[in-house]
Tab-separated table of C-alpha atoms in Angstrom:
chain	number	residue	atom	x	y	z
A	1	UNK	CA	6.078	-0.314	33.865
A	2	UNK	CA	3.605	2.335	32.339
A	3	UNK	CA	1.081	1.313	29.547
A	4	UNK	CA	-1.405	3.430	27.339
A	5	UNK	CA	-4.650	3.634	27.508
A	6	UNK	CA	-6.962	6.642	26.388
A	7	UNK	CA	-9.989	7.977	27.644
A	8	UNK	CA	-12.755	8.494	24.615
A	9	UNK	CA	-15.964	10.883	26.487
A	10	UNK	CA	-17.206	14.408	26.851
A	11	UNK	CA	-14.878	17.326	26.793
A	12	UNK	CA	-18.283	18.502	29.579
A	13	UNK	CA	-15.137	18.328	32.372
A	14	UNK	CA	-12.928	16.161	30.933
A	15	UNK	CA	-10.309	19.015	32.363
A	16	UNK	CA	-10.537	16.675	36.185
A	17	UNK	CA	-9.615	13.078	34.015
A	18	UNK	CA	-6.864	15.100	33.224
A	19	UNK	CA	-5.887	15.956	36.716
A	20	UNK	CA	-6.788	12.397	37.819
A	21	UNK	CA	-4.440	11.630	34.992
A	22	UNK	CA	-1.721	12.910	36.578
A	23	UNK	CA	-2.670	12.814	40.359
A	24	UNK	CA	-1.606	9.121	39.747
A	25	UNK	CA	1.624	9.820	38.451
A	26	UNK	CA	0.262	9.072	34.567
A	27	UNK	CA	1.238	11.361	31.599
A	28	UNK	CA	-0.735	13.057	29.278
A	29	UNK	CA	0.194	12.485	26.340
A	30	UNK	CA	-1.539	14.416	23.734
A	31	UNK	CA	-6.086	15.860	23.857
A	32	UNK	CA	-8.390	15.179	20.838
A	33	UNK	CA	-10.802	17.512	20.527
A	34	UNK	CA	-13.690	16.209	17.732
A	35	UNK	CA	-16.715	19.692	18.237
A	36	UNK	CA	-17.936	17.499	21.864
A	37	UNK	CA	-15.691	14.792	21.886
A	38	UNK	CA	-12.378	14.419	23.127
A	39	UNK	CA	-9.365	11.332	23.040
A	40	UNK	CA	-7.085	12.177	26.105
A	41	UNK	CA	-4.471	8.884	25.300
A	42	UNK	CA	-1.809	9.057	28.484
A	43	UNK	CA	0.458	6.348	29.533
A	44	UNK	CA	0.050	5.288	33.368
A	45	UNK	CA	0.886	2.777	35.692
A	46	UNK	CA	-1.430	0.148	35.459
A	47	UNK	CA	-2.309	-0.528	39.391
A	48	UNK	CA	-3.812	2.936	39.273
A	49	UNK	CA	-6.391	2.005	36.764
A	50	UNK	CA	-9.415	1.476	39.045
A	51	UNK	CA	-9.263	4.484	40.079
A	52	UNK	CA	-9.489	6.428	36.708
A	53	UNK	CA	-11.933	4.145	35.182
A	54	UNK	CA	-14.517	4.791	38.039
A	55	UNK	CA	-14.156	8.675	36.905
A	56	UNK	CA	-14.332	7.860	33.749
A	57	UNK	CA	-17.542	5.544	34.269
A	58	UNK	CA	-19.120	8.533	36.309
A	59	UNK	CA	-18.273	11.002	33.284
A	60	UNK	CA	-20.171	8.540	30.791
A	61	UNK	CA	-16.803	8.151	29.503
A	62	UNK	CA	-13.883	5.495	28.491
A	63	UNK	CA	-11.106	3.717	29.047
A	64	UNK	CA	-9.232	1.721	26.883
A	65	UNK	CA	-6.124	-0.011	26.419
A	66	UNK	CA	-4.083	0.707	23.572
A	67	UNK	CA	-1.940	-1.899	23.376
A	68	UNK	CA	1.221	-0.771	20.736
A	69	UNK	CA	0.903	2.894	21.861
A	70	UNK	CA	4.587	2.859	23.631
A	71	UNK	CA	5.872	1.176	19.716
A	72	UNK	CA	6.821	2.379	15.902
A	73	UNK	CA	5.984	-0.384	13.830
A	74	UNK	CA	7.144	-0.417	10.555
A	75	UNK	CA	5.496	-1.604	7.565
A	76	UNK	CA	8.228	-3.152	5.295
A	77	UNK	CA	7.198	-3.624	1.779
A	78	UNK	CA	8.998	-5.000	-1.227
A	79	UNK	CA	8.474	-2.050	-2.369
A	80	UNK	CA	5.963	0.893	-2.689
A	81	UNK	CA	4.230	0.499	-6.111
A	82	UNK	CA	0.345	0.235	-6.174
A	83	UNK	CA	1.239	-3.525	-6.356
A	84	UNK	CA	1.894	-3.200	-2.953
A	85	UNK	CA	-0.178	-0.279	-1.815
A	86	UNK	CA	-2.542	0.898	-0.557
A	87	UNK	CA	-3.568	-3.024	-0.032
A	88	UNK	CA	-2.106	-4.503	1.721
A	89	UNK	CA	0.171	-3.020	3.300
A	90	UNK	CA	-1.797	0.475	4.597
A	91	UNK	CA	-4.776	-2.110	5.345
A	92	UNK	CA	-2.248	-3.374	7.878
A	93	UNK	CA	-0.709	-0.070	8.846
A	94	UNK	CA	-3.955	1.730	9.238
A	95	UNK	CA	-5.453	-1.841	11.274
A	96	UNK	CA	-2.428	-0.881	14.504
A	97	UNK	CA	-2.465	3.114	13.848
A	98	UNK	CA	-6.320	1.916	15.701
A	99	UNK	CA	-4.086	0.650	19.002
A	100	UNK	CA	-1.929	2.862	19.158
A	101	UNK	CA	0.927	1.981	17.366
A	102	UNK	CA	3.411	4.643	14.485
A	103	UNK	CA	3.221	2.944	11.665
A	104	UNK	CA	6.002	3.575	8.665
A	105	UNK	CA	5.981	1.445	6.229
A	106	UNK	CA	9.406	0.833	4.628
A	107	UNK	CA	9.143	0.413	1.097
A	108	UNK	CA	12.332	-1.657	-0.158
A	109	UNK	CA	14.442	-0.204	-3.750
A	110	UNK	CA	14.841	-4.005	-4.723
A	111	UNK	CA	12.108	-6.714	-2.642
A	112	UNK	CA	10.438	-7.438	-5.529
A	113	UNK	CA	11.157	-10.660	-8.182
A	114	UNK	CA	12.255	-14.297	-6.668
A	115	UNK	CA	14.969	-15.165	-8.563
A	116	UNK	CA	15.846	-10.586	-8.307
A	117	UNK	CA	15.525	-10.277	-4.714
A	118	UNK	CA	17.834	-8.599	-1.941
A	119	UNK	CA	17.868	-6.346	1.636
A	120	UNK	CA	20.029	-3.608	1.717
A	121	UNK	CA	21.938	-3.339	4.366
A	122	UNK	CA	21.136	0.234	5.003
A	123	UNK	CA	17.458	-0.970	4.645
A	124	UNK	CA	17.244	-3.717	7.129
A	125	UNK	CA	19.140	-1.507	10.162
A	126	UNK	CA	16.378	0.750	9.479
A	127	UNK	CA	14.126	-1.623	9.924
A	128	UNK	CA	15.873	-2.749	13.031
A	129	UNK	CA	15.907	1.107	14.819
A	130	UNK	CA	11.526	-0.514	15.016
A	131	UNK	CA	10.129	-1.468	18.324
A	132	UNK	CA	8.936	-4.912	15.520
A	133	UNK	CA	9.253	-5.340	11.756
A	134	UNK	CA	5.786	-7.011	9.792
A	135	UNK	CA	6.684	-7.813	5.599
A	136	UNK	CA	3.845	-8.376	3.278
A	137	UNK	CA	4.839	-10.600	0.840
A	138	UNK	CA	2.639	-11.953	-2.295
A	139	UNK	CA	1.233	-14.521	-3.248
A	140	UNK	CA	3.326	-17.473	-3.758
A	141	UNK	CA	5.286	-19.784	-1.443
A	142	UNK	CA	8.006	-20.993	-3.061
A	143	UNK	CA	8.967	-16.886	-2.659
A	144	UNK	CA	8.266	-15.658	0.371
A	145	UNK	CA	10.171	-18.792	1.259
A	146	UNK	CA	13.665	-17.125	-0.462
A	147	UNK	CA	12.660	-13.621	0.540
A	148	UNK	CA	12.386	-14.894	4.534
A	149	UNK	CA	15.940	-16.675	4.261
A	150	UNK	CA	17.148	-13.146	3.674
A	151	UNK	CA	15.305	-11.283	7.089
A	152	UNK	CA	16.499	-13.853	9.497
A	153	UNK	CA	19.645	-11.490	10.127
A	154	UNK	CA	16.436	-9.324	11.141
A	155	UNK	CA	17.273	-7.981	14.802
A	156	UNK	CA	14.249	-6.774	16.136
A	157	UNK	CA	10.822	-8.616	16.271
A	158	UNK	CA	9.349	-9.085	13.477
A	159	UNK	CA	6.302	-10.831	11.183
A	160	UNK	CA	5.407	-12.293	7.856
A	161	UNK	CA	2.042	-12.057	5.681
A	162	UNK	CA	1.368	-13.268	2.921
A	163	UNK	CA	-0.756	-14.894	0.303
A	164	UNK	CA	-0.292	-19.227	1.378
A	165	UNK	CA	-2.616	-19.632	4.399
A	166	UNK	CA	0.124	-22.379	5.959
A	167	UNK	CA	4.067	-21.437	5.281
A	168	UNK	CA	6.364	-23.328	8.082
A	169	UNK	CA	7.860	-20.403	9.922
A	170	UNK	CA	6.226	-19.481	13.246
A	171	UNK	CA	5.907	-16.292	12.537
A	172	UNK	CA	4.342	-16.272	9.720
A	173	UNK	CA	0.228	-15.287	8.707
A	174	UNK	CA	-1.772	-16.161	6.043
A	175	UNK	CA	-4.153	-14.931	3.031
A	176	UNK	CA	-3.031	-11.524	3.375
A	177	UNK	CA	-1.480	-11.629	0.301
A	178	UNK	CA	-1.890	-9.446	-2.817
A	179	UNK	CA	-5.251	-7.734	-2.553
A	180	UNK	CA	-7.529	-5.684	-5.093
A	181	UNK	CA	-9.526	-4.412	-2.723
A	182	UNK	CA	-9.262	-3.083	1.078
A	183	UNK	CA	-8.989	-5.504	3.796
A	184	UNK	CA	-13.100	-4.917	4.888
A	185	UNK	CA	-14.545	-8.648	4.984
A	186	UNK	CA	-15.326	-10.119	8.710
A	187	UNK	CA	-12.942	-13.146	7.570
A	188	UNK	CA	-10.064	-9.997	6.750
A	189	UNK	CA	-11.283	-8.598	9.256
A	190	UNK	CA	-10.161	-12.017	11.887
A	191	UNK	CA	-6.700	-12.093	9.444
A	192	UNK	CA	-6.055	-8.694	10.562
A	193	UNK	CA	-6.827	-9.406	14.442
A	194	UNK	CA	-4.637	-12.557	14.149
A	195	UNK	CA	-1.620	-10.622	13.131
A	196	UNK	CA	-1.941	-8.396	16.229
A	197	UNK	CA	-1.968	-11.063	18.170
A	198	UNK	CA	1.134	-12.613	17.078
A	199	UNK	CA	2.706	-8.916	17.617
A	200	UNK	CA	1.228	-8.611	20.843
A	201	UNK	CA	2.126	-12.075	21.582
A	202	UNK	CA	6.607	-10.716	20.355
A	203	UNK	CA	6.113	-7.744	21.993
A	204	UNK	CA	5.936	-9.461	25.432
A	205	UNK	CA	8.501	-11.330	25.832
A	206	UNK	CA	11.052	-8.045	24.297
A	207	UNK	CA	8.504	-6.108	27.539
A	208	UNK	CA	9.520	-8.674	30.120
A	209	UNK	CA	13.056	-8.562	28.704
A	210	UNK	CA	13.128	-4.985	29.662
A	211	UNK	CA	11.335	-4.688	32.143
A	212	UNK	CA	13.732	-8.015	34.171
A	213	UNK	CA	16.727	-4.672	33.653
A	214	UNK	CA	14.791	-1.644	32.450
A	215	UNK	CA	16.179	2.345	32.175
A	216	UNK	CA	15.884	4.722	35.834
A	217	UNK	CA	13.273	6.536	33.825
A	218	UNK	CA	10.633	5.429	31.319
A	219	UNK	CA	10.361	6.770	28.402
A	220	UNK	CA	7.095	8.722	28.840
A	221	UNK	CA	9.092	9.929	31.552
A	222	UNK	CA	12.111	11.543	28.675
A	223	UNK	CA	8.849	12.407	26.067
A	224	UNK	CA	8.226	14.799	28.229
A	225	UNK	CA	10.408	16.348	29.615
A	226	UNK	CA	12.468	17.166	25.945
A	227	UNK	CA	9.065	18.329	25.156
A	228	UNK	CA	9.029	20.723	28.220
A	229	UNK	CA	12.709	21.728	27.785
A	230	UNK	CA	13.788	22.257	24.046
A	231	UNK	CA	9.434	23.695	23.286
A	232	UNK	CA	8.580	20.483	20.701
A	233	UNK	CA	5.161	20.849	19.431
A	234	UNK	CA	3.704	18.432	17.155
A	235	UNK	CA	-0.126	19.557	15.392
A	236	UNK	CA	-2.794	16.656	15.042
A	237	UNK	CA	-1.642	14.947	13.094
A	238	UNK	CA	2.584	14.916	12.707
A	239	UNK	CA	4.092	13.480	16.915
A	240	UNK	CA	7.256	15.251	16.816
A	241	UNK	CA	8.764	12.442	19.247
A	242	UNK	CA	7.866	9.182	18.957
A	243	UNK	CA	7.560	6.931	21.907
A	244	UNK	CA	9.981	3.107	21.720
A	245	UNK	CA	10.123	0.492	24.029
A	246	UNK	CA	13.563	1.305	25.704
A	247	UNK	CA	13.716	4.522	23.561
A	248	UNK	CA	12.278	7.173	22.147
A	249	UNK	CA	12.614	8.469	18.125
A	250	UNK	CA	12.198	12.749	17.954
A	251	UNK	CA	12.185	14.144	14.226
A	252	UNK	CA	14.917	17.080	14.530
A	253	UNK	CA	18.075	17.861	11.952
A	254	UNK	CA	20.520	15.762	14.110
A	255	UNK	CA	23.732	18.318	12.917
A	256	UNK	CA	21.313	21.398	15.460
A	257	UNK	CA	20.057	19.044	17.943
A	258	UNK	CA	22.597	16.084	18.547
A	259	UNK	CA	24.149	19.276	21.430
A	260	UNK	CA	20.806	20.633	22.945
A	261	UNK	CA	19.445	16.912	23.472
A	262	UNK	CA	22.314	15.781	25.427
A	263	UNK	CA	21.844	18.442	27.467
A	264	UNK	CA	18.394	18.011	28.304
A	265	UNK	CA	17.986	17.208	32.400
A	266	UNK	CA	15.987	15.041	33.646
A	267	UNK	CA	16.878	13.931	37.445
A	268	UNK	CA	18.987	15.852	38.324
A	269	UNK	CA	21.524	14.444	34.850
A	270	UNK	CA	21.406	14.928	31.112
A	271	UNK	CA	19.537	12.457	28.768
A	272	UNK	CA	22.847	12.255	27.296
A	273	UNK	CA	24.177	10.460	30.324
A	274	UNK	CA	21.305	8.292	30.758
A	275	UNK	CA	21.585	7.510	26.533
A	276	UNK	CA	22.905	6.751	23.469
A	277	UNK	CA	21.910	9.157	20.963
A	278	UNK	CA	22.840	8.132	17.056
A	279	UNK	CA	21.873	10.278	14.446
A	280	UNK	CA	18.491	7.349	12.846
A	281	UNK	CA	19.270	6.022	9.404
A	282	UNK	CA	15.199	7.513	8.826
A	283	UNK	CA	15.461	11.195	7.358
A	284	UNK	CA	17.507	12.891	9.468
A	285	UNK	CA	15.990	11.961	12.525
A	286	UNK	CA	17.012	11.474	16.026
A	287	UNK	CA	17.548	8.127	17.426
A	288	UNK	CA	17.991	8.404	21.363
A	289	UNK	CA	17.581	4.992	22.822
A	290	UNK	CA	17.564	5.132	26.901
A	291	UNK	CA	20.379	2.763	28.592
A	292	UNK	CA	19.459	-0.111	31.446
A	293	UNK	CA	19.572	0.060	34.781
A	294	UNK	CA	23.025	-2.360	34.738
A	295	UNK	CA	24.319	-0.057	31.398
A	296	UNK	CA	24.749	2.169	33.614
A	297	UNK	CA	26.414	0.726	36.137
A	298	UNK	CA	23.417	0.308	38.938
A	299	UNK	CA	23.964	4.785	39.524
B	1	UNK	CA	-14.615	-12.162	-17.963
B	2	UNK	CA	-13.648	-15.733	-17.552
B	3	UNK	CA	-9.865	-15.971	-15.501
B	4	UNK	CA	-8.693	-19.173	-15.268
B	5	UNK	CA	-5.248	-19.548	-13.795
B	6	UNK	CA	-3.191	-22.826	-13.654
B	7	UNK	CA	0.787	-23.131	-12.632
B	8	UNK	CA	0.644	-22.457	-8.954
B	9	UNK	CA	-0.996	-24.544	-5.778
B	10	UNK	CA	-4.980	-24.543	-6.118
B	11	UNK	CA	-5.015	-21.644	-3.004
B	12	UNK	CA	-2.813	-19.596	-4.520
B	13	UNK	CA	-4.523	-20.075	-8.852
B	14	UNK	CA	-6.706	-19.221	-6.569
B	15	UNK	CA	-5.973	-15.939	-5.127
B	16	UNK	CA	-5.269	-14.791	-8.626
B	17	UNK	CA	-8.030	-15.299	-9.914
B	18	UNK	CA	-8.810	-12.779	-7.128
B	19	UNK	CA	-6.738	-11.177	-7.915
B	20	UNK	CA	-6.916	-10.962	-12.065
B	21	UNK	CA	-10.913	-10.477	-11.497
B	22	UNK	CA	-10.921	-7.722	-8.671
B	23	UNK	CA	-8.558	-5.733	-10.670
B	24	UNK	CA	-10.358	-6.133	-14.333
B	25	UNK	CA	-14.189	-5.926	-12.180
B	26	UNK	CA	-13.061	-1.537	-10.784
B	27	UNK	CA	-11.220	-0.718	-13.607
B	28	UNK	CA	-14.055	-1.237	-15.789
B	29	UNK	CA	-12.873	-3.581	-18.049
B	30	UNK	CA	-14.172	-6.651	-16.756
B	31	UNK	CA	-17.639	-6.503	-20.028
B	32	UNK	CA	-14.328	-5.933	-22.436
B	33	UNK	CA	-12.528	-9.128	-21.988
B	34	UNK	CA	-14.302	-12.512	-23.249
B	35	UNK	CA	-11.359	-14.745	-21.066
B	36	UNK	CA	-8.184	-14.390	-19.733
B	37	UNK	CA	-5.539	-17.576	-19.173
B	38	UNK	CA	-2.906	-16.806	-16.356
B	39	UNK	CA	-0.056	-19.961	-16.292
B	40	UNK	CA	2.086	-19.318	-13.118
B	41	UNK	CA	5.635	-20.957	-13.396
B	42	UNK	CA	6.880	-20.215	-9.867
B	43	UNK	CA	9.804	-22.392	-10.935
B	44	UNK	CA	11.491	-20.097	-13.754
B	45	UNK	CA	9.601	-18.113	-12.480
B	46	UNK	CA	7.778	-16.464	-15.237
B	47	UNK	CA	4.220	-15.879	-16.096
B	48	UNK	CA	2.609	-16.177	-18.611
B	49	UNK	CA	-1.428	-14.540	-19.253
B	50	UNK	CA	-3.359	-14.908	-22.523
B	51	UNK	CA	-6.449	-12.196	-23.208
B	52	UNK	CA	-8.858	-12.857	-25.676
B	53	UNK	CA	-11.410	-9.242	-25.773
B	54	UNK	CA	-14.765	-9.422	-26.757
B	55	UNK	CA	-17.127	-9.381	-30.061
B	56	UNK	CA	-18.037	-5.913	-28.841
B	57	UNK	CA	-14.903	-4.701	-29.000
B	58	UNK	CA	-14.315	-3.283	-33.140
B	59	UNK	CA	-13.076	0.537	-33.828
B	60	UNK	CA	-15.472	3.547	-34.478
B	61	UNK	CA	-16.578	4.844	-37.488
B	62	UNK	CA	-18.053	7.665	-38.484
B	63	UNK	CA	-20.909	6.667	-39.996
B	64	UNK	CA	-21.067	5.516	-36.091
B	65	UNK	CA	-21.649	7.874	-34.516
B	66	UNK	CA	-23.242	10.515	-37.086
B	67	UNK	CA	-25.299	11.771	-39.021
B	68	UNK	CA	-24.810	12.211	-43.467
B	69	UNK	CA	-26.825	14.040	-45.546
B	70	UNK	CA	-25.129	15.131	-49.206
B	71	UNK	CA	-25.988	18.063	-50.086
B	72	UNK	CA	-24.845	20.302	-53.414
B	73	UNK	CA	-21.382	21.372	-52.532
B	74	UNK	CA	-20.779	19.762	-49.301
B	75	UNK	CA	-21.957	16.647	-46.595
B	76	UNK	CA	-23.017	17.591	-43.652
B	77	UNK	CA	-22.264	16.016	-40.618
B	78	UNK	CA	-24.637	15.687	-37.610
B	79	UNK	CA	-22.371	13.740	-34.574
B	80	UNK	CA	-24.305	12.892	-32.292
B	81	UNK	CA	-21.760	11.475	-29.781
B	82	UNK	CA	-20.293	14.700	-28.334
B	83	UNK	CA	-16.969	12.947	-27.345
B	84	UNK	CA	-15.640	12.311	-29.930
B	85	UNK	CA	-16.192	15.580	-31.794
B	86	UNK	CA	-12.222	16.803	-31.713
B	87	UNK	CA	-11.153	13.247	-33.250
B	88	UNK	CA	-13.635	13.919	-36.548
B	89	UNK	CA	-12.908	17.386	-36.646
B	90	UNK	CA	-8.963	16.195	-36.744
B	91	UNK	CA	-9.341	13.510	-39.040
B	92	UNK	CA	-11.638	15.266	-41.516
B	93	UNK	CA	-8.831	17.622	-41.725
B	94	UNK	CA	-6.517	15.942	-41.833
B	95	UNK	CA	-7.409	13.894	-44.900
B	96	UNK	CA	-9.546	16.331	-46.620
B	97	UNK	CA	-7.750	19.575	-45.593
B	98	UNK	CA	-8.625	22.323	-42.642
B	99	UNK	CA	-10.089	25.805	-44.762
B	100	UNK	CA	-13.039	22.804	-46.243
B	101	UNK	CA	-13.457	22.125	-42.771
B	102	UNK	CA	-16.147	23.758	-41.720
B	103	UNK	CA	-18.209	23.646	-38.392
B	104	UNK	CA	-20.883	25.467	-37.757
B	105	UNK	CA	-22.633	24.500	-34.839
B	106	UNK	CA	-21.664	22.892	-31.790
B	107	UNK	CA	-22.646	19.364	-33.147
B	108	UNK	CA	-23.059	19.612	-36.961
B	109	UNK	CA	-19.850	19.562	-38.723
B	110	UNK	CA	-20.225	20.201	-43.175
B	111	UNK	CA	-17.363	18.789	-45.480
B	112	UNK	CA	-16.641	20.785	-48.328
B	113	UNK	CA	-15.159	19.303	-52.188
B	114	UNK	CA	-15.429	16.239	-50.232
B	115	UNK	CA	-15.608	13.314	-53.718
B	116	UNK	CA	-15.598	10.438	-51.679
B	117	UNK	CA	-17.294	9.220	-49.026
B	118	UNK	CA	-17.582	9.383	-46.035
B	119	UNK	CA	-18.805	6.661	-43.956
B	120	UNK	CA	-15.925	4.865	-43.683
B	121	UNK	CA	-13.649	7.078	-41.975
B	122	UNK	CA	-12.193	5.707	-38.838
B	123	UNK	CA	-12.566	7.855	-35.445
B	124	UNK	CA	-11.352	5.966	-32.606
B	125	UNK	CA	-9.800	2.677	-32.221
B	126	UNK	CA	-11.354	1.056	-29.270
B	127	UNK	CA	-9.798	-2.239	-29.446
B	128	UNK	CA	-6.381	-0.407	-29.779
B	129	UNK	CA	-7.403	1.647	-25.794
B	130	UNK	CA	-8.544	-1.207	-24.414
B	131	UNK	CA	-5.337	-3.312	-25.015
B	132	UNK	CA	-3.497	-0.612	-24.241
B	133	UNK	CA	-5.575	-0.476	-21.022
B	134	UNK	CA	-5.649	-4.312	-19.801
B	135	UNK	CA	-1.572	-4.719	-20.262
B	136	UNK	CA	-1.134	-1.602	-18.064
B	137	UNK	CA	-4.058	-3.496	-15.925
B	138	UNK	CA	-1.363	-6.801	-16.237
B	139	UNK	CA	1.166	-5.082	-14.669
B	140	UNK	CA	-0.238	-4.321	-11.887
B	141	UNK	CA	-1.422	-7.812	-11.809
B	142	UNK	CA	2.141	-9.436	-13.233
B	143	UNK	CA	4.538	-9.661	-9.368
B	144	UNK	CA	6.182	-6.303	-9.364
B	145	UNK	CA	10.157	-8.093	-10.449
B	146	UNK	CA	8.882	-9.896	-13.439
B	147	UNK	CA	9.925	-6.300	-16.455
B	148	UNK	CA	11.993	-8.931	-18.852
B	149	UNK	CA	9.054	-8.995	-21.743
B	150	UNK	CA	7.149	-10.300	-24.689
B	151	UNK	CA	4.747	-9.494	-26.379
B	152	UNK	CA	2.487	-11.809	-29.581
B	153	UNK	CA	-0.722	-9.503	-30.596
B	154	UNK	CA	-3.572	-10.602	-32.450
B	155	UNK	CA	-6.477	-8.947	-34.291
B	156	UNK	CA	-9.458	-9.609	-31.368
B	157	UNK	CA	-5.891	-10.136	-27.699
B	158	UNK	CA	-2.803	-10.970	-27.478
B	159	UNK	CA	-0.767	-12.747	-25.046
B	160	UNK	CA	1.992	-11.772	-22.413
B	161	UNK	CA	4.931	-13.570	-20.351
B	162	UNK	CA	6.740	-11.606	-18.331
B	163	UNK	CA	9.884	-13.222	-16.238
B	164	UNK	CA	12.301	-11.518	-13.525
B	165	UNK	CA	15.059	-13.297	-15.683
B	166	UNK	CA	15.952	-13.514	-19.064
B	167	UNK	CA	14.404	-14.731	-22.485
B	168	UNK	CA	15.456	-18.254	-23.528
B	169	UNK	CA	13.683	-21.004	-25.498
B	170	UNK	CA	11.208	-22.314	-23.131
B	171	UNK	CA	9.261	-18.859	-23.151
B	172	UNK	CA	8.829	-19.028	-27.400
B	173	UNK	CA	7.729	-22.350	-27.089
B	174	UNK	CA	5.177	-21.183	-24.175
B	175	UNK	CA	3.286	-19.378	-26.009
B	176	UNK	CA	3.255	-20.405	-29.334
B	177	UNK	CA	1.137	-23.422	-27.317
B	178	UNK	CA	-0.905	-20.702	-25.894
B	179	UNK	CA	-1.023	-18.750	-29.311
B	180	UNK	CA	-2.630	-22.358	-30.821
B	181	UNK	CA	-4.896	-22.936	-27.785
B	182	UNK	CA	-7.282	-19.059	-28.020
B	183	UNK	CA	-6.980	-19.326	-31.850
B	184	UNK	CA	-4.364	-16.101	-32.828
B	185	UNK	CA	-3.769	-15.932	-36.056
B	186	UNK	CA	-1.462	-13.073	-37.473
B	187	UNK	CA	0.856	-11.546	-35.656
B	188	UNK	CA	-0.033	-7.628	-35.790
């Protein structure tokens, strides 16, 4: 299975790294030059990494694993008001981005209050489109207990954050309640690290289940094919094709691009044959879920 | 500023207190407040907040921001605080008529035909601004869904109750007991 890495080093001879990645069967996802420095995000099979690390060492660069590089994570806030943003919701989001995640902040329409709290069906579906979700709740345990009941139906892996240090749920991280300032003290960063570790643990289970019955082509391979065949180009800030663990989100209008995406050639077949392509509940984007080999009938 | 939080678990009280202190400090309101008492009734649910201003939060009078000289046919005001020029001119204009207010220089204003004293004209009520800014900060501090609100104002502070259920008698009783504890007398 492909894993995501980032090469951090100088621009001098960086083309050698790109060539080596391609020789090893890896896929370069993004190049971010910053004056004399460059970040190259790429996907590679884990056993081939040692070979690349030798070259990176020669060029005085560094290769880091970005564990959430192929994931889209929803950070769910009770609302998009100043009570929850920018702290701690944006702090969590920013922290996970450092590890390669593509994060979306989802503000619930009626996620606040104790007696008036609710999650709409469409919001649940929107959250389930992501690989994982993080719910950021408030300071009071009584309210968190009530809100946790509502989130139980969500099928994707999720973590609940809140103020009280302990709660009777397995997927709970404390001390991330409402904050007046940025989470930058050592204790707060340690809490965010704890959140990251818990998320990694949860995702590892999902990855294992995908690995048991994987789709015939990895999402990174499909992403490259889409970009090449449809000429999709992003900017440094916006990534038009977002990786999921078992699919992709394509940020293009569904009605216009559905047929074009179905016809994209992957090997001898088309993407339409390999996946379920649906309209996303988020901003008229396209959601591609790759079918596993068993779902495709082992063809 | 002294912040006291009661009603929830000690850990929740501590976090709510920190949130409150951080918020007021960021908004520069910490020095304007003497005491804040927050009572959290999570079971209900309702939040009660009592605020008391410091004594230096007082209205600004003309004598505080201007040197006043009586002359034969007019009064000459030399304004010492630039930020109040607009308020001084508009308030004097309302009181004595715009035709009687002459701004000779940037900071010199002449008031013609005034027979009464101008020293004690209230130019700016800082208490009201502080009150508004504190209330605005409180909407940030209190949980978001608590939009059923009830106020009790005093000259040097106020009590506010916020909940997400329809108001009941218990809220009024709690406000009354906080009023006695805080020493507020008249309702303004």
